CSV table of C-alpha atoms in Angstrom, one decimal:
chain,number,residue,atom,x,y,z
A,1,MET,CA,84.8,152.7,174.2
A,2,ARG,CA,85.8,150.0,171.7
A,3,HIS,CA,88.3,147.6,173.0
A,4,ALA,CA,90.7,148.3,170.0
A,5,THR,CA,90.5,152.0,170.9
A,6,TRP,CA,91.4,151.3,174.5
A,7,THR,CA,94.3,149.1,173.5
A,8,ALA,CA,95.6,151.9,171.3
A,9,ILE,CA,95.4,154.3,174.2
A,10,GLU,CA,97.3,151.9,176.5
A,11,GLY,CA,100.1,151.6,173.9
A,12,ASN,CA,100.6,155.4,173.7
A,13,SER,CA,102.1,157.3,176.6
A,14,VAL,CA,100.7,160.6,175.6
A,15,ALA,CA,97.2,159.2,175.2
A,16,MET,CA,97.5,157.4,178.6
A,17,GLU,CA,98.5,160.6,180.3
A,18,ALA,CA,95.5,162.3,178.7
A,19,TYR,CA,93.3,159.5,180.0
A,20,ARG,CA,94.7,159.8,183.5
A,21,ALA,CA,93.8,163.5,183.4
A,22,TYR,CA,90.3,162.7,182.3
A,23,ARG,CA,89.9,160.2,185.2
A,24,ARG,CA,90.8,162.9,187.6
A,25,LEU,CA,87.8,165.0,186.5
A,26,PRO,CA,84.6,164.8,188.5
A,27,GLY,CA,82.0,162.3,187.4
A,28,ILE,CA,79.5,165.1,186.4
A,29,VAL,CA,82.1,166.1,183.7
A,30,ARG,CA,83.3,162.7,182.7
A,31,ALA,CA,79.8,161.4,181.7
A,32,PRO,CA,79.0,164.0,179.0
A,33,ALA,CA,82.6,163.8,177.9
A,34,ARG,CA,82.2,160.1,177.1
A,35,TRP,CA,79.2,160.8,175.0
A,36,LEU,CA,81.0,163.5,173.1
A,37,VAL,CA,84.0,161.3,172.3
A,38,ALA,CA,82.1,158.1,171.5
A,39,PRO,CA,78.4,158.9,170.8
A,40,ARG,CA,77.6,155.8,168.8
A,41,TRP,CA,79.0,153.5,171.4
A,42,HIS,CA,77.2,155.1,174.3
A,43,ALA,CA,74.0,155.4,172.4
A,44,ALA,CA,74.2,151.6,171.6
A,45,CYS,CA,74.8,150.9,175.3
A,46,ALA,CA,71.9,153.0,176.3
A,47,TYR,CA,69.7,151.3,173.8
A,48,VAL,CA,70.6,147.8,175.1
A,49,VAL,CA,70.1,148.8,178.7
A,50,GLY,CA,66.9,150.6,178.0
A,51,ARG,CA,65.3,147.9,175.8
A,52,SER,CA,66.3,145.1,178.2
A,53,GLY,CA,65.1,146.8,181.4
A,54,GLY,CA,68.3,145.6,183.0
A,55,ARG,CA,67.3,141.9,182.3
A,56,VAL,CA,69.4,139.4,180.5
A,57,VAL,CA,67.8,139.1,177.0
A,58,ASP,CA,69.1,135.7,175.8
A,59,GLY,CA,71.2,132.7,176.8
A,60,PRO,CA,70.9,130.3,179.8
A,61,PHE,CA,70.1,133.1,182.3
A,62,GLU,CA,67.5,134.9,180.1
A,63,GLY,CA,65.2,137.0,182.2
A,64,MET,CA,67.6,137.5,185.1
A,65,LYS,CA,67.7,141.0,186.5
A,66,LEU,CA,71.2,142.4,186.8
A,67,ARG,CA,72.6,145.5,188.5
A,68,LEU,CA,75.9,146.0,186.7
A,69,SER,CA,78.7,148.1,188.0
A,70,ALA,CA,79.3,151.4,186.2
A,71,VAL,CA,82.2,149.9,184.3
A,72,SER,CA,80.4,146.7,183.3
A,73,SER,CA,77.4,148.7,182.1
A,74,ARG,CA,79.6,150.6,179.7
A,75,HIS,CA,82.0,147.9,178.6
A,76,LEU,CA,80.6,144.4,179.3
A,77,LEU,CA,77.1,144.5,177.8
A,78,GLY,CA,77.6,140.8,177.0
A,79,TYR,CA,76.1,140.1,180.4
A,80,ILE,CA,72.8,141.8,179.4
A,81,LEU,CA,72.9,140.4,175.9
A,82,GLY,CA,73.4,136.9,177.3
A,83,THR,CA,76.5,136.4,175.1
A,84,GLN,CA,79.1,136.6,177.8
A,85,GLU,CA,81.3,133.5,177.7
A,86,LEU,CA,79.1,132.1,175.0
A,87,GLU,CA,81.4,129.1,174.7
A,88,LEU,CA,80.3,128.0,178.2
A,89,HIS,CA,76.6,127.8,177.5
A,90,GLY,CA,76.6,124.1,177.0
A,91,VAL,CA,78.6,123.6,180.2
A,92,VAL,CA,76.2,125.8,182.0
A,93,GLU,CA,73.3,123.6,180.9
A,94,ASP,CA,75.2,120.5,182.0
A,95,ILE,CA,75.8,122.0,185.4
A,96,ILE,CA,72.1,122.7,185.8
A,97,ALA,CA,71.2,119.2,184.7
A,98,ARG,CA,73.6,117.7,187.3
A,99,GLY,CA,71.5,119.4,190.0
A,100,TYR,CA,74.3,120.5,192.4
A,101,ARG,CA,72.9,121.3,195.9
A,102,ASN,CA,76.0,123.5,196.6
A,103,ILE,CA,78.0,125.9,194.4
A,104,ILE,CA,81.0,127.8,195.6
A,105,ASN,CA,81.5,130.8,193.3
A,106,VAL,CA,85.0,132.4,193.8
A,107,GLY,CA,85.0,135.7,192.0
A,108,VAL,CA,81.3,136.7,192.0
A,109,ALA,CA,81.9,140.1,190.3
A,110,ASP,CA,78.4,141.4,189.1
A,111,GLY,CA,76.7,138.2,190.2
A,112,TYR,CA,76.0,136.8,186.7
A,113,TYR,CA,76.7,133.2,187.6
A,114,ALA,CA,75.8,133.3,191.3
A,115,ILE,CA,72.4,134.7,190.7
A,116,GLY,CA,71.9,132.9,187.3
A,117,PHE,CA,72.5,129.4,188.8
A,118,ALA,CA,70.4,130.2,191.8
A,119,ARG,CA,67.5,131.1,189.5
A,120,ARG,CA,67.9,128.0,187.3
A,121,MET,CA,68.6,125.6,190.2
A,122,PRO,CA,65.9,126.2,192.9
A,123,ALA,CA,67.4,123.7,195.3
A,124,ALA,CA,71.0,125.0,195.1
A,125,ARG,CA,72.7,127.1,197.8
A,126,ILE,CA,75.5,129.5,196.6
A,127,ILE,CA,78.5,130.5,198.6
A,128,GLY,CA,80.0,133.5,196.8
A,129,PHE,CA,83.4,135.2,197.4
A,130,GLU,CA,84.1,138.6,196.0
A,131,GLY,CA,87.2,140.6,197.0
A,132,LEU,CA,85.9,144.0,195.8
A,133,PRO,CA,83.4,145.2,198.4
A,134,GLU,CA,81.8,147.7,196.0
A,135,HIS,CA,80.2,144.8,194.1
A,136,HIS,CA,78.5,143.4,197.2
A,137,PRO,CA,75.5,145.9,197.5
A,138,LEU,CA,74.8,145.5,193.7
A,139,VAL,CA,74.8,141.7,194.0
A,140,ARG,CA,72.6,141.6,197.1
A,141,SER,CA,70.1,144.0,195.5
A,142,ALA,CA,69.9,141.9,192.3
A,143,ALA,CA,69.6,138.7,194.3
A,144,GLU,CA,66.6,140.2,196.1
A,145,GLU,CA,65.0,141.3,192.8
A,146,ASN,CA,65.4,137.8,191.5
A,147,GLY,CA,64.0,136.2,194.6
A,148,VAL,CA,67.1,134.2,195.4
A,149,SER,CA,68.7,136.2,198.2
A,150,ASP,CA,67.9,133.6,200.8
A,151,ARG,CA,70.1,131.0,199.0
A,152,ILE,CA,73.2,133.2,198.3
A,153,VAL,CA,75.8,133.8,201.0
A,154,LEU,CA,78.2,136.6,200.0
A,155,ARG,CA,81.7,136.7,201.5
A,156,GLY,CA,84.9,138.7,200.8
A,157,PHE,CA,88.3,137.7,199.5
A,158,CYS,CA,88.8,133.9,199.3
A,159,GLU,CA,92.0,132.4,200.7
A,160,THR,CA,92.9,128.8,201.2
A,161,HIS,CA,91.4,128.6,204.7
A,162,ASP,CA,88.2,130.2,203.4
A,163,LEU,CA,87.9,127.6,200.6
A,164,ASP,CA,88.5,124.9,203.2
A,165,ARG,CA,85.7,126.2,205.3
A,166,ALA,CA,83.3,126.5,202.4
A,167,LEU,CA,84.1,122.9,201.2
A,168,ASP,CA,83.6,121.7,204.8
A,169,GLU,CA,80.2,123.4,204.9
A,170,THR,CA,79.1,122.0,201.5
A,171,GLY,CA,80.6,118.5,201.6
A,172,PRO,CA,81.7,116.3,198.7
A,173,GLY,CA,80.1,116.7,195.3
A,174,SER,CA,80.0,120.4,195.2
A,175,LEU,CA,80.8,122.6,192.2
A,176,ILE,CA,83.4,125.3,192.4
A,177,LEU,CA,83.2,128.1,189.8
A,178,CYS,CA,86.4,130.2,189.9
A,179,ASP,CA,87.4,133.4,188.0
A,180,ILE,CA,90.0,135.3,190.0
A,181,GLU,CA,92.4,136.8,187.5
A,182,GLY,CA,95.3,134.4,188.0
A,183,GLY,CA,94.7,133.7,191.7
A,184,GLU,CA,93.4,130.2,190.7
A,185,LYS,CA,96.9,128.8,190.6
A,186,ALA,CA,97.6,129.6,194.2
A,187,LEU,CA,94.1,128.8,195.5
A,188,LEU,CA,93.2,125.5,193.7
A,189,ASP,CA,95.8,123.2,195.1
A,190,PRO,CA,94.6,119.7,196.2
A,191,SER,CA,97.8,119.3,198.2
A,192,LEU,CA,96.7,122.2,200.4
A,193,THR,CA,92.9,121.5,200.1
A,194,PRO,CA,92.4,117.7,199.8
A,195,ALA,CA,88.6,118.1,199.5
A,196,LEU,CA,89.1,119.6,196.0
A,197,ALA,CA,89.6,116.0,194.8
A,198,GLN,CA,85.9,115.4,195.4
A,199,ALA,CA,84.6,118.6,193.9
A,200,ASP,CA,83.8,119.5,190.3
A,201,LEU,CA,85.3,122.7,189.0
A,202,LEU,CA,84.8,125.3,186.2
A,203,VAL,CA,87.8,127.5,186.2
A,204,GLU,CA,88.7,130.5,184.0
A,205,THR,CA,92.5,130.4,183.7
A,206,HIS,CA,94.8,133.4,183.1
A,207,ASP,CA,98.1,132.4,181.6
A,208,GLY,CA,98.6,136.0,180.5
A,209,LEU,CA,98.7,137.1,184.1
A,210,VAL,CA,100.2,134.0,185.7
A,211,PRO,CA,102.3,132.0,183.1
A,212,GLY,CA,101.8,128.3,183.2
A,213,CYS,CA,98.6,128.5,185.2
A,214,THR,CA,96.6,126.3,183.0
A,215,ARG,CA,99.2,123.5,182.7
A,216,THR,CA,99.8,123.5,186.4
A,217,LEU,CA,96.1,123.1,187.2
A,218,ILE,CA,95.8,120.3,184.6
A,219,GLN,CA,98.7,118.5,186.3
A,220,ARG,CA,97.2,118.9,189.7
A,221,PHE,CA,93.8,117.5,188.8
A,222,GLU,CA,94.3,115.0,185.9
A,223,LYS,CA,94.5,112.0,188.2
A,224,THR,CA,91.3,112.7,190.0
A,225,HIS,CA,89.2,114.5,187.3
A,226,ASP,CA,88.1,114.3,183.7
A,227,ILE,CA,89.2,117.6,182.2
A,228,LEU,CA,87.7,119.6,179.3
A,229,SER,CA,89.6,122.6,177.9
A,230,ILE,CA,87.4,125.2,176.3
A,231,PHE,CA,88.7,128.1,174.2
A,232,ALA,CA,87.1,131.4,173.4
A,233,GLU,CA,86.2,132.3,169.8
A,234,PRO,CA,85.7,135.7,168.2
A,235,ARG,CA,82.1,137.0,168.2
A,236,THR,CA,80.2,137.5,165.0
A,237,ALA,CA,76.9,139.1,164.1
A,238,ALA,CA,75.3,135.7,164.2
A,239,ASP,CA,75.9,135.6,167.9
A,240,PHE,CA,74.0,138.8,168.6
A,241,PRO,CA,70.4,138.2,169.9
A,242,SER,CA,68.9,140.0,166.9
A,243,GLU,CA,65.4,138.7,167.5
A,244,LYS,CA,65.3,140.5,170.9
A,245,LEU,CA,67.2,143.7,169.8
A,246,PRO,CA,66.7,143.9,166.0
A,247,ALA,CA,67.3,147.6,165.4
A,248,LEU,CA,70.9,147.6,166.6
A,249,VAL,CA,72.3,144.7,164.5
A,250,LYS,CA,70.5,146.2,161.4
A,251,LEU,CA,71.6,149.8,161.9
A,252,ALA,CA,75.0,149.3,163.4
A,253,PRO,CA,76.2,145.7,162.9
A,254,ARG,CA,79.9,146.5,163.7
A,255,THR,CA,78.9,148.1,167.0
A,256,ALA,CA,76.6,145.2,167.8
A,257,VAL,CA,79.5,142.8,167.5
A,258,GLU,CA,81.8,145.1,169.5
A,259,LEU,CA,79.2,145.2,172.3
A,260,MET,CA,79.9,141.4,172.7
A,261,ASN,CA,83.6,142.0,173.0
A,262,GLU,CA,84.7,140.6,176.4
A,263,ARG,CA,87.9,142.7,176.4
A,264,ARG,CA,90.3,139.8,176.9
A,265,THR,CA,94.0,139.7,176.2
A,266,GLY,CA,95.1,136.7,174.2
A,267,VAL,CA,92.9,133.6,173.8
A,268,GLN,CA,90.8,132.9,176.9
A,269,GLU,CA,90.7,129.3,178.2
A,270,TRP,CA,88.5,127.5,180.7
A,271,LEU,CA,88.9,124.1,182.4
A,272,TYR,CA,85.8,122.1,183.2
A,273,MET,CA,87.0,119.4,185.6
A,274,THR,CA,84.6,116.7,186.8
A,275,ALA,CA,85.7,114.4,189.6
A,276,HIS,CA,85.9,110.7,188.8
A,277,ALA,CA,83.6,109.9,191.7
A,278,ARG,CA,80.8,111.6,189.7
A,279,VAL,CA,79.0,110.5,186.6
A,280,GLY,CA,81.1,111.3,183.5
A,281,LEU,CA,80.4,114.2,181.3
A,282,THR,CA,79.1,113.6,177.8
A,283,ASP,CA,81.1,115.3,175.0
A,284,GLY,CA,79.2,117.6,172.7
A,285,TYR,CA,80.4,121.2,173.3
A,286,GLY,CA,83.3,121.2,170.8
A,287,GLU,CA,85.9,121.1,173.6
A,288,HIS,CA,88.9,118.9,173.8
A,289,ARG,CA,89.1,116.1,176.4
A,290,LEU,CA,92.5,116.0,178.1
A,291,SER,CA,92.1,113.1,180.5
């Protein structure tokens, strides 16, 4: 379903009640119903998944095997296309070049970053936290298929004491990658976890869910870190990996662009915060330095 269509449904009480009724139907009924309602969309999704073989087709994690959840496989094909969070590709390469030995990934979800970094950084150990247990079997299976399961430790919901423990295990100079739908404001507090002052962080902030989250994090870390603020931009046909999947962008260019839609509310922002104790980051991604 196109994101604009879903937004329209959310804004209409009658449509939302119809959607809730649909959700109560058994899966064997919902699946063909989806195809009847949005055949072009589901045909495009099937084409991408089929042609890719479930492997990322472009971007810094090209070739990685993913086992997406049912929802992601219908609505977040950017993971397979390699366009997910395209604005971070330069930062991802910088992280790889820095050669971290330990990465703490809070909010693993489908494992895109946890497995991706493990593949690109053969010496790195990943401690992952994911609060939704239904993701765990998919991540473990994909980690095994990518040959990195021995370097990924997967845990549940991350609270302050869990982060303390992980930082104690990894020591100074680790990277924290955090995407927890607004929970970052409560979790990433150096006054509660002093070891954060010696870690680098890449954080997706969620002011739409927790107002003032971004500014609070900047204030907490600006004395100990260099901070880059990165903003999402709309996707265009030029972003689509047309060399890998040429038919879709030729036959259905608008659908191709919509497949890259990350279904966000408002303008998404990330903070890339590198501790002063580490070598400074070179500009060059189009971000704004806030130090």
